[in-house]
Structure formats: C-alpha cells, structure tokens
mmCIF file of C-alpha atoms and ligand atoms in Angstrom:
data_model
loop_
_atom_site.group_PDB
_atom_site.id
_atom_site.type_symbol
_atom_site.label_atom_id
_atom_site.label_comp_id
_atom_site.label_asym_id
_atom_site.label_seq_id
_atom_site.Cartn_x
_atom_site.Cartn_y
_atom_site.Cartn_z
ATOM 1 C CA MET A 1 158.061 105.370 50.977
ATOM 2 C CA THR A 2 158.970 106.833 54.386
ATOM 3 C CA ASN A 3 160.353 104.766 57.245
ATOM 4 C CA ARG A 4 158.535 106.513 59.907
ATOM 5 C CA ASP A 5 157.458 104.409 63.052
ATOM 6 C CA LEU A 6 153.588 104.332 62.928
ATOM 7 C CA LYS A 7 152.884 104.051 66.248
ATOM 8 C CA GLY A 8 151.083 106.236 68.376
ATOM 9 C CA ILE A 9 147.839 108.405 69.069
ATOM 10 C CA TYR A 10 146.267 109.971 65.698
ATOM 11 C CA SER A 11 143.365 112.081 65.199
ATOM 12 C CA ALA A 12 140.848 110.952 62.411
ATOM 13 C CA LEU A 13 141.142 114.500 61.040
ATOM 14 C CA LEU A 14 138.113 116.687 60.956
ATOM 15 C CA VAL A 15 137.571 118.990 57.831
ATOM 16 C CA SER A 16 136.335 122.676 57.851
ATOM 17 C CA PHE A 17 133.420 123.326 55.639
ATOM 18 C CA ASP A 18 131.562 126.551 54.949
ATOM 19 C CA LYS A 19 127.923 126.991 54.598
ATOM 20 C CA ASP A 20 127.799 126.038 51.187
ATOM 21 C CA GLY A 21 129.662 122.984 51.692
ATOM 22 C CA ASN A 22 133.146 123.881 50.244
ATOM 23 C CA ILE A 23 136.361 123.041 52.062
ATOM 24 C CA ASN A 24 137.711 126.203 54.080
ATOM 25 C CA GLU A 25 141.038 125.757 53.879
ATOM 26 C CA LYS A 26 142.205 128.528 56.396
ATOM 27 C CA GLY A 27 139.793 126.552 59.083
ATOM 28 C CA LEU A 28 141.312 122.955 57.996
ATOM 29 C CA ARG A 29 144.740 124.436 58.677
ATOM 30 C CA GLN A 30 144.004 125.525 62.090
ATOM 31 C CA ILE A 31 142.336 122.059 62.869
ATOM 32 C CA VAL A 32 145.724 120.633 61.737
ATOM 33 C CA ARG A 33 147.700 122.991 64.030
ATOM 34 C CA HIS A 34 145.446 122.460 67.041
ATOM 35 C CA ASN A 35 145.809 118.826 66.772
ATOM 36 C CA ILE A 36 149.528 118.983 66.395
ATOM 37 C CA ASP A 37 149.828 122.035 69.118
ATOM 38 C CA VAL A 38 147.307 121.500 71.601
ATOM 39 C CA CYS A 39 146.173 117.946 71.483
ATOM 40 C CA LYS A 40 150.004 116.728 70.966
ATOM 41 C CA VAL A 41 148.888 114.021 68.582
ATOM 42 C CA ASP A 42 151.570 111.472 66.852
ATOM 43 C CA GLY A 43 149.880 111.444 63.908
ATOM 44 C CA LEU A 44 146.722 112.204 61.764
ATOM 45 C CA TYR A 45 144.640 109.950 59.683
ATOM 46 C CA VAL A 46 143.344 111.972 56.868
ATOM 47 C CA GLY A 47 140.075 111.183 54.895
ATOM 48 C CA GLY A 48 138.359 108.864 57.239
ATOM 49 C CA SER A 49 134.919 108.661 58.224
ATOM 50 C CA THR A 50 135.473 111.693 60.429
ATOM 51 C CA GLY A 51 136.844 113.596 57.339
ATOM 52 C CA GLU A 52 133.564 112.979 55.834
ATOM 53 C CA ASN A 53 135.623 111.548 53.309
ATOM 54 C CA PHE A 54 132.782 109.763 51.406
ATOM 55 C CA LEU A 55 130.909 112.984 50.528
ATOM 56 C CA LEU A 56 133.386 114.452 48.656
ATOM 57 C CA SER A 57 134.777 114.647 44.911
ATOM 58 C CA THR A 58 138.205 113.252 44.246
ATOM 59 C CA ALA A 59 139.615 116.678 43.511
ATOM 60 C CA GLU A 60 138.372 117.713 47.074
ATOM 61 C CA LYS A 61 140.176 114.689 48.640
ATOM 62 C CA LYS A 62 143.150 115.731 46.987
ATOM 63 C CA ARG A 63 143.043 118.965 48.082
ATOM 64 C CA ILE A 64 142.335 118.095 51.701
ATOM 65 C CA PHE A 65 145.815 115.663 51.527
ATOM 66 C CA GLU A 66 147.715 118.345 50.084
ATOM 67 C CA ILE A 67 146.578 121.035 52.793
ATOM 68 C CA ALA A 68 147.207 118.578 55.749
ATOM 69 C CA LYS A 69 150.528 117.684 54.520
ATOM 70 C CA ASP A 70 151.576 121.249 53.800
ATOM 71 C CA GLU A 71 150.470 122.259 57.389
ATOM 72 C CA ALA A 72 151.862 119.099 59.536
ATOM 73 C CA LYS A 73 155.028 119.160 56.904
ATOM 74 C CA ASN A 74 157.119 116.327 58.464
ATOM 75 C CA ASP A 75 156.332 116.942 62.118
ATOM 76 C CA ILE A 76 153.928 114.086 62.742
ATOM 77 C CA ALA A 77 152.954 110.782 61.135
ATOM 78 C CA LEU A 78 150.258 111.137 58.201
ATOM 79 C CA ILE A 79 147.872 108.450 57.148
ATOM 80 C CA ALA A 80 145.795 108.794 53.947
ATOM 81 C CA GLN A 81 142.886 107.072 53.730
ATOM 82 C CA VAL A 82 142.041 106.430 50.108
ATOM 83 C CA GLY A 83 139.527 103.536 50.215
ATOM 84 C CA SER A 84 136.372 103.848 47.905
ATOM 85 C CA LEU A 85 134.023 102.208 46.000
ATOM 86 C CA ASN A 86 135.725 103.303 42.843
ATOM 87 C CA ILE A 87 139.031 101.575 42.755
ATOM 88 C CA LYS A 88 140.370 103.595 40.054
ATOM 89 C CA GLU A 89 139.829 106.583 42.249
ATOM 90 C CA SER A 90 141.535 104.872 45.414
ATOM 91 C CA CYS A 91 144.699 104.028 43.124
ATOM 92 C CA GLU A 92 144.864 107.290 41.725
ATOM 93 C CA LEU A 93 144.782 108.835 45.458
ATOM 94 C CA ALA A 94 147.477 106.341 46.531
ATOM 95 C CA LYS A 95 149.686 107.384 44.179
ATOM 96 C CA PHE A 96 148.942 111.074 45.079
ATOM 97 C CA VAL A 97 149.691 110.898 48.513
ATOM 98 C CA THR A 98 152.588 108.839 48.210
ATOM 99 C CA ASP A 99 153.880 111.407 46.037
ATOM 100 C CA LEU A 100 153.101 113.892 48.570
ATOM 101 C CA GLY A 101 155.183 112.084 51.116
ATOM 102 C CA TYR A 102 152.000 110.218 53.082
ATOM 103 C CA ASP A 103 153.798 107.567 55.639
ATOM 104 C CA ALA A 104 151.141 104.745 55.029
ATOM 105 C CA ILE A 105 147.760 104.363 53.044
ATOM 106 C CA SER A 106 144.724 102.996 54.784
ATOM 107 C CA ALA A 107 141.471 101.923 52.746
ATOM 108 C CA VAL A 108 138.471 101.031 54.237
ATOM 109 C CA THR A 109 136.959 97.537 53.544
ATOM 110 C CA PRO A 110 134.790 98.181 50.232
ATOM 111 C CA PHE A 111 131.012 98.370 51.482
ATOM 112 C CA TYR A 112 127.469 98.537 50.116
ATOM 113 C CA TYR A 113 127.833 95.608 48.052
ATOM 114 C CA LYS A 114 128.353 92.032 49.674
ATOM 115 C CA PHE A 115 132.075 91.450 48.175
ATOM 116 C CA SER A 116 133.388 88.070 48.692
ATOM 117 C CA PHE A 117 136.632 87.793 50.647
ATOM 118 C CA LYS A 118 138.478 86.948 47.080
ATOM 119 C CA GLU A 119 137.269 90.292 45.932
ATOM 120 C CA ILE A 120 138.245 92.350 49.422
ATOM 121 C CA LYS A 121 141.514 90.998 49.083
ATOM 122 C CA ASP A 122 141.859 91.761 45.398
ATOM 123 C CA TYR A 123 141.034 95.328 46.321
ATOM 124 C CA TYR A 124 143.936 95.334 49.038
ATOM 125 C CA ASN A 125 146.478 94.306 46.721
ATOM 126 C CA THR A 126 145.266 96.168 43.631
ATOM 127 C CA ILE A 127 145.736 99.517 45.537
ATOM 128 C CA ILE A 128 148.895 98.787 47.362
ATOM 129 C CA ASP A 129 150.834 97.138 44.951
ATOM 130 C CA GLY A 130 150.746 100.097 42.532
ATOM 131 C CA VAL A 131 152.528 102.460 44.976
ATOM 132 C CA ASP A 132 155.801 102.370 46.985
ATOM 133 C CA ASN A 133 154.202 102.621 50.357
ATOM 134 C CA ARG A 134 152.295 100.736 53.407
ATOM 135 C CA MET A 135 148.753 99.702 53.841
ATOM 136 C CA ILE A 136 146.461 99.876 57.067
ATOM 137 C CA ILE A 137 143.268 97.885 56.454
ATOM 138 C CA TYR A 138 140.460 100.025 57.867
ATOM 139 C CA SER A 139 138.033 97.758 59.560
ATOM 140 C CA ILE A 140 134.723 99.265 60.921
ATOM 141 C CA PRO A 141 131.980 96.693 60.590
ATOM 142 C CA PHE A 142 129.410 98.625 62.324
ATOM 143 C CA LEU A 143 129.394 100.989 59.182
ATOM 144 C CA THR A 144 130.343 98.684 56.159
ATOM 145 C CA GLY A 145 128.745 95.253 57.500
ATOM 146 C CA THR A 146 131.958 93.549 56.671
ATOM 147 C CA ASN A 147 134.061 91.430 59.025
ATOM 148 C CA ILE A 148 137.486 90.165 58.759
ATOM 149 C CA THR A 149 138.438 86.866 60.409
ATOM 150 C CA LYS A 150 141.850 86.115 62.163
ATOM 151 C CA GLU A 151 142.165 83.464 59.289
ATOM 152 C CA GLN A 152 141.471 86.212 56.757
ATOM 153 C CA PHE A 153 143.826 88.785 58.072
ATOM 154 C CA GLY A 154 146.673 86.168 57.861
ATOM 155 C CA GLU A 155 145.779 85.867 54.004
ATOM 156 C CA LEU A 156 145.915 89.762 53.602
ATOM 157 C CA TYR A 157 149.206 89.789 55.740
ATOM 158 C CA GLN A 158 150.922 87.326 52.825
ATOM 159 C CA ASN A 159 151.003 90.788 51.002
ATOM 160 C CA LYS A 160 154.255 92.032 53.056
ATOM 161 C CA LYS A 161 152.914 95.752 52.268
ATOM 162 C CA ILE A 162 149.747 95.358 54.228
ATOM 163 C CA VAL A 163 151.361 95.894 57.732
ATOM 164 C CA GLY A 164 148.264 96.368 59.877
ATOM 165 C CA VAL A 165 144.946 97.184 61.189
ATOM 166 C CA LYS A 166 142.609 100.190 62.220
ATOM 167 C CA PHE A 167 140.288 98.016 64.289
ATOM 168 C CA THR A 168 137.088 99.896 64.750
ATOM 169 C CA ALA A 169 135.034 97.217 66.562
ATOM 170 C CA GLY A 170 134.114 96.050 70.109
ATOM 171 C CA ASP A 171 135.276 92.654 69.452
ATOM 172 C CA PHE A 172 138.181 92.105 72.083
ATOM 173 C CA TYR A 173 138.267 88.202 71.478
ATOM 174 C CA LEU A 174 139.287 88.690 67.696
ATOM 175 C CA LEU A 175 141.576 91.696 68.717
ATOM 176 C CA GLU A 176 143.351 89.648 71.207
ATOM 177 C CA ARG A 177 143.542 86.662 68.561
ATOM 178 C CA ILE A 178 145.176 88.932 66.037
ATOM 179 C CA ARG A 179 147.569 90.354 68.540
ATOM 180 C CA LYS A 180 148.714 87.066 69.346
ATOM 181 C CA GLU A 181 148.791 85.672 65.882
ATOM 182 C CA TYR A 182 150.437 88.672 64.189
ATOM 183 C CA PRO A 183 152.738 90.317 67.015
ATOM 184 C CA ASP A 184 154.632 91.994 64.035
ATOM 185 C CA HIS A 185 151.462 93.877 62.640
ATOM 186 C CA LEU A 186 150.318 97.164 63.927
ATOM 187 C CA ILE A 187 146.748 97.365 65.454
ATOM 188 C CA PHE A 188 145.298 100.894 65.967
ATOM 189 C CA ALA A 189 142.183 100.956 68.161
ATOM 190 C CA GLY A 190 139.191 102.490 66.376
ATOM 191 C CA PHE A 191 137.011 103.126 69.147
ATOM 192 C CA ASP A 192 137.903 106.029 71.380
ATOM 193 C CA GLU A 193 135.341 105.132 74.347
ATOM 194 C CA MET A 194 137.196 101.141 74.392
ATOM 195 C CA MET A 195 140.819 102.704 74.355
ATOM 196 C CA LEU A 196 141.542 101.407 77.616
ATOM 197 C CA PRO A 197 140.645 97.623 77.030
ATOM 198 C CA ALA A 198 142.296 97.691 73.488
ATOM 199 C CA ALA A 199 145.663 99.287 75.244
ATOM 200 C CA VAL A 200 145.731 96.540 77.852
ATOM 201 C CA LEU A 201 145.647 94.064 74.774
ATOM 202 C CA GLY A 202 148.290 95.659 73.463
ATOM 203 C CA VAL A 203 147.627 97.596 70.699
ATOM 204 C CA ASP A 204 149.934 99.894 68.681
ATOM 205 C CA GLY A 205 148.440 102.980 68.771
ATOM 206 C CA ALA A 206 144.555 104.402 68.355
ATOM 207 C CA ILE A 207 143.116 106.577 65.692
ATOM 208 C CA GLY A 208 139.823 108.575 66.816
ATOM 209 C CA SER A 209 137.669 111.484 65.909
ATOM 210 C CA THR A 210 137.469 112.624 69.787
ATOM 211 C CA PHE A 211 141.010 113.150 70.014
ATOM 212 C CA ASN A 212 140.719 116.554 67.951
ATOM 213 C CA VAL A 213 139.455 117.832 70.990
ATOM 214 C CA ASN A 214 140.168 115.266 73.891
ATOM 215 C CA GLY A 215 143.791 114.307 72.610
ATOM 216 C CA ILE A 216 145.479 115.047 75.981
ATOM 217 C CA ARG A 217 143.233 112.743 77.736
ATOM 218 C CA ALA A 218 143.467 109.984 75.153
ATOM 219 C CA ARG A 219 147.197 110.102 75.596
ATOM 220 C CA GLN A 220 147.260 109.777 79.406
ATOM 221 C CA ILE A 221 144.780 106.598 79.163
ATOM 222 C CA PHE A 222 147.055 104.986 76.411
ATOM 223 C CA GLU A 223 150.462 105.779 78.423
ATOM 224 C CA LEU A 224 149.120 104.996 81.920
ATOM 225 C CA ALA A 225 147.854 101.597 80.568
ATOM 226 C CA LYS A 226 150.928 100.620 78.846
ATOM 227 C CA ALA A 227 152.820 101.362 82.251
ATOM 228 C CA GLY A 228 150.247 99.035 83.840
ATOM 229 C CA LYS A 229 148.722 102.031 85.697
ATOM 230 C CA ILE A 230 145.231 100.509 84.703
ATOM 231 C CA GLN A 231 143.274 102.245 87.925
ATOM 232 C CA GLU A 232 144.629 105.706 86.900
ATOM 233 C CA ALA A 233 144.072 105.043 83.199
ATOM 234 C CA LEU A 234 140.553 103.999 84.154
ATOM 235 C CA GLU A 235 139.868 107.342 85.985
ATOM 236 C CA ILE A 236 140.505 109.186 82.979
ATOM 237 C CA GLN A 237 138.628 106.732 80.788
ATOM 238 C CA HIS A 238 135.392 107.345 82.809
ATOM 239 C CA VAL A 239 135.935 111.157 82.273
ATOM 240 C CA THR A 240 136.731 110.885 78.443
ATOM 241 C CA ASN A 241 133.650 108.558 78.213
ATOM 242 C CA ASP A 242 131.083 111.103 80.100
ATOM 243 C CA PHE A 243 132.514 113.528 77.216
ATOM 244 C CA ILE A 244 132.033 111.196 74.633
ATOM 245 C CA THR A 245 128.617 109.996 75.476
ATOM 246 C CA ASP A 246 127.683 113.557 75.626
ATOM 247 C CA VAL A 247 129.101 114.210 72.245
ATOM 248 C CA LEU A 248 127.467 111.263 70.865
ATOM 249 C CA ASN A 249 124.191 112.170 72.247
ATOM 250 C CA ASN A 250 124.463 115.610 70.593
ATOM 251 C CA GLY A 251 125.789 114.840 67.330
ATOM 252 C CA LEU A 252 129.090 113.370 66.717
ATOM 253 C CA TYR A 253 130.862 115.380 64.342
ATOM 254 C CA GLY A 254 129.021 118.698 64.766
ATOM 255 C CA THR A 255 129.648 118.624 68.195
ATOM 256 C CA LEU A 256 133.349 118.355 67.855
ATOM 257 C CA LYS A 257 133.052 121.187 65.421
ATOM 258 C CA VAL A 258 131.509 123.449 67.830
ATOM 259 C CA CYS A 259 133.908 122.211 70.695
ATOM 260 C CA LEU A 260 136.866 123.324 68.328
ATOM 261 C CA GLN A 261 135.080 126.592 67.660
ATOM 262 C CA GLU A 262 135.010 127.206 71.400
ATOM 263 C CA ALA A 263 138.889 126.329 71.608
ATOM 264 C CA GLY A 264 139.532 129.160 68.736
ATOM 265 C CA VAL A 265 139.668 126.975 65.933
ATOM 266 C CA ASP A 266 137.269 127.937 62.794
ATOM 267 C CA ALA A 267 135.946 124.176 62.439
ATOM 268 C CA GLY A 268 133.038 125.178 60.095
ATOM 269 C CA VAL A 269 129.911 123.190 59.580
ATOM 270 C CA CYS A 270 129.594 119.536 58.271
ATOM 271 C CA ARG A 271 128.999 118.738 54.696
ATOM 272 C CA LYS A 272 125.173 117.774 53.323
ATOM 273 C CA PRO A 273 123.688 115.224 53.714
ATOM 274 C CA MET A 274 125.202 115.842 57.152
ATOM 275 C CA GLY A 275 122.589 118.374 58.670
ATOM 276 C CA GLU A 276 122.768 121.738 59.910
ATOM 277 C CA PHE A 277 123.345 122.483 63.491
ATOM 278 C CA SER A 278 120.558 123.852 65.248
ATOM 279 C CA GLU A 279 120.794 126.215 67.932
ATOM 280 C CA GLU A 280 120.122 123.990 70.351
ATOM 281 C CA THR A 281 122.833 121.474 69.178
ATOM 282 C CA ILE A 282 125.264 124.621 69.057
ATOM 283 C CA GLU A 283 124.219 125.643 72.852
ATOM 284 C CA ASN A 284 124.664 121.948 74.222
ATOM 285 C CA ALA A 285 128.134 121.835 72.391
ATOM 286 C CA LYS A 286 129.248 124.827 74.091
ATOM 287 C CA LYS A 287 128.051 123.559 77.424
ATOM 288 C CA ILE A 288 129.785 120.057 76.927
ATOM 289 C CA TYR A 289 133.276 122.024 76.184
ATOM 290 C CA ALA A 290 132.686 124.339 79.054
ATOM 291 C CA LYS A 291 132.427 121.056 81.194
ATOM 292 C CA TYR A 292 135.234 119.322 80.130
ATOM 293 C CA PHE A 293 137.635 121.478 78.745
ATOM 294 C CA LYS A 294 137.542 125.091 80.968
HETATM 295 O O1 LIG B 1 137.847 106.889 63.716
HETATM 296 C C1 LIG B 1 135.996 106.883 64.689
HETATM 297 N N1 LIG B 1 134.970 106.342 64.059
HETATM 298 C C2 LIG B 1 133.994 106.991 63.473
HETATM 299 C C3 LIG B 1 137.161 106.136 64.435
HETATM 300 O O2 LIG B 1 133.659 108.321 63.560
HETATM 301 C C4 LIG B 1 133.192 106.323 62.532
HETATM 302 C C5 LIG B 1 135.738 106.885 66.215
HETATM 303 O O3 LIG B 1 136.600 107.767 66.655
HETATM 304 C C6 LIG B 1 134.239 107.140 66.995
HETATM 305 O O4 LIG B 1 134.079 108.618 66.097
HETATM 306 C C7 LIG B 1 134.474 107.632 68.143
HETATM 307 C C8 LIG B 1 133.176 107.692 69.073
HETATM 308 O O5 LIG B 1 132.379 106.674 68.835
HETATM 309 O O6 LIG B 1 134.987 106.503 69.018
#
C-alpha cells in the first residue's frame, strides 16, 4: 500500500473508445497526459461512471487501469473504482490495482437490487479486507438509489481500511454532519457544479468528470474557497456552471470528449449503449469549447 496523501483535485478519467467500442489506447494515454500537463490535477479516479466502467468487461477494466498507471507513473495519485454487482470481479480488480500500485480503491454502492445495509457493509468489508489498500466509498444516490446515513457511515468506518467517501449528492446537511462526526475521514465532492458549497463545508478534495476539460477553474474554486475568498471563488463557479450547464444540455460525456478533441486530444467516442454523436452535438460542443477555453 502507498502512503500518499489522497487530498486534492481528481479528474474522473474519461476513456477514449473507437467507433467499434474498443479502447483507443493512444487516445486514453493522451487524456491522462492532458489531465496531468494541462489540467494540473492532483490525481485520477479511474473506472468511474465517467470512464463508462459499467459497460466494460473485466479484461477491459484491467487494461484501462494498466494504461492509466503506466502513463501517470507516480506523478499523481490514482484511485481505482472497482465496484461491481459481481463481487468476485470487484475483489479480483482490487488485487489487480493494488499490485499495480494504485493509492486507493473505491467502490460504488451495489445497485439495481435493493440491498440491505448489512449486505452493503459486507460488500465493502469483503472487497477491502482482501487487499493491503484503502477504500473510498462511492456514494451516488441519484444513480444507485442508495443513501448512506450518518450512522451508517460510522458503521462502515469501523473498518479502519475504509478511509472516506466520494460524495456525489447535493445533501449538504448530511455532508456537514459527516464532516463534523468523522473529521479524520476523507470527503471528496462529487458534483462539480456544487464544488464551492462543498469546499466551504470543508471537503478534502473533489472528483469530477468536467475537470478533464475544466480542471484549472476547478482548482481555483477549491483553493480560493479554502483561503476564505468566497466571492472570488463564486465568480469562477458561475463561469464553471455556465460551462457545465451547456455541457449537460448537449450530452455530458460526448461533449467533454469533443472538447478534448478540440484541445488536440484523441478522446474518441462513447461506448454503446451510449449513443453516437450527431453532427449537431459535435458542432455545439465545439462552440462550447471555443466559448470557455479560447
Ligand atoms: O464523478 C461525476 N458524476 C457523473 C462525478 O458523471 C455521474 C460528476 O463530475 C458529474 O459528471 C458533474 C456534472 O453533473 O458534476
């Protein structure tokens, strides 16, 4: 296990696919480099929603973890999302990325079926107890339907290897409560458009899809907020949210990929069942990039 400080700004890594849905390795390497060299992120969250992870085979997930590590080396922190409905796959991936030298593991709360909290707790303990590593819970209730209460976080944190949460929710009451109750556990803000209020409440970092393109502004918001310069941070959050609103209206991952293409990165297309980009989508995305980045 590495002892790297996990705090900071992480891109939820986009993955480049070709028209047949295969991983475009060269393009993926370029996305990693762009995040490090241009967006100046502190780390990458690999295999998340943004990486279209839940559409992929185990072998493809492993290949993406390998490529990201090979390209990033030890320059930045790396967190691997290994959560899956197939817990054997999660355990296998957890071992795989630990051997690769990933700094932490993350797992989405198990979804689709309505699991009891006891089952969810067992899922996390099973995945993390099999490896010498740290676990970041990935909580994203709007996609999974699973909410974790303050008390349940406490139960999960009884396992010393579970060190924090990627909190992709707008429930700032709960965020404040877990900040106060578990000051030594990490919280990463998961909604880029709500980074400023999350930073004010004292999160340790943020993990976001839009940082692949808008990482510089994200860092400015975070650092200004930490320095108490709320009005300046808000000005940048306003511009950021104009960008995010335009991106969401045009299709999240597709628009981010076209923006990366405009920045000279071969970000490819999305994997089915995500749709192809229409000409209109591409034209709009190019305009969005020009508006906020040229
Ligand atoms: O990783 C991301 N969540 C999803 C977190 O993609 C589901 C966020 O960065 C959002 O994409 C972003 C836009 O809503 O905040």
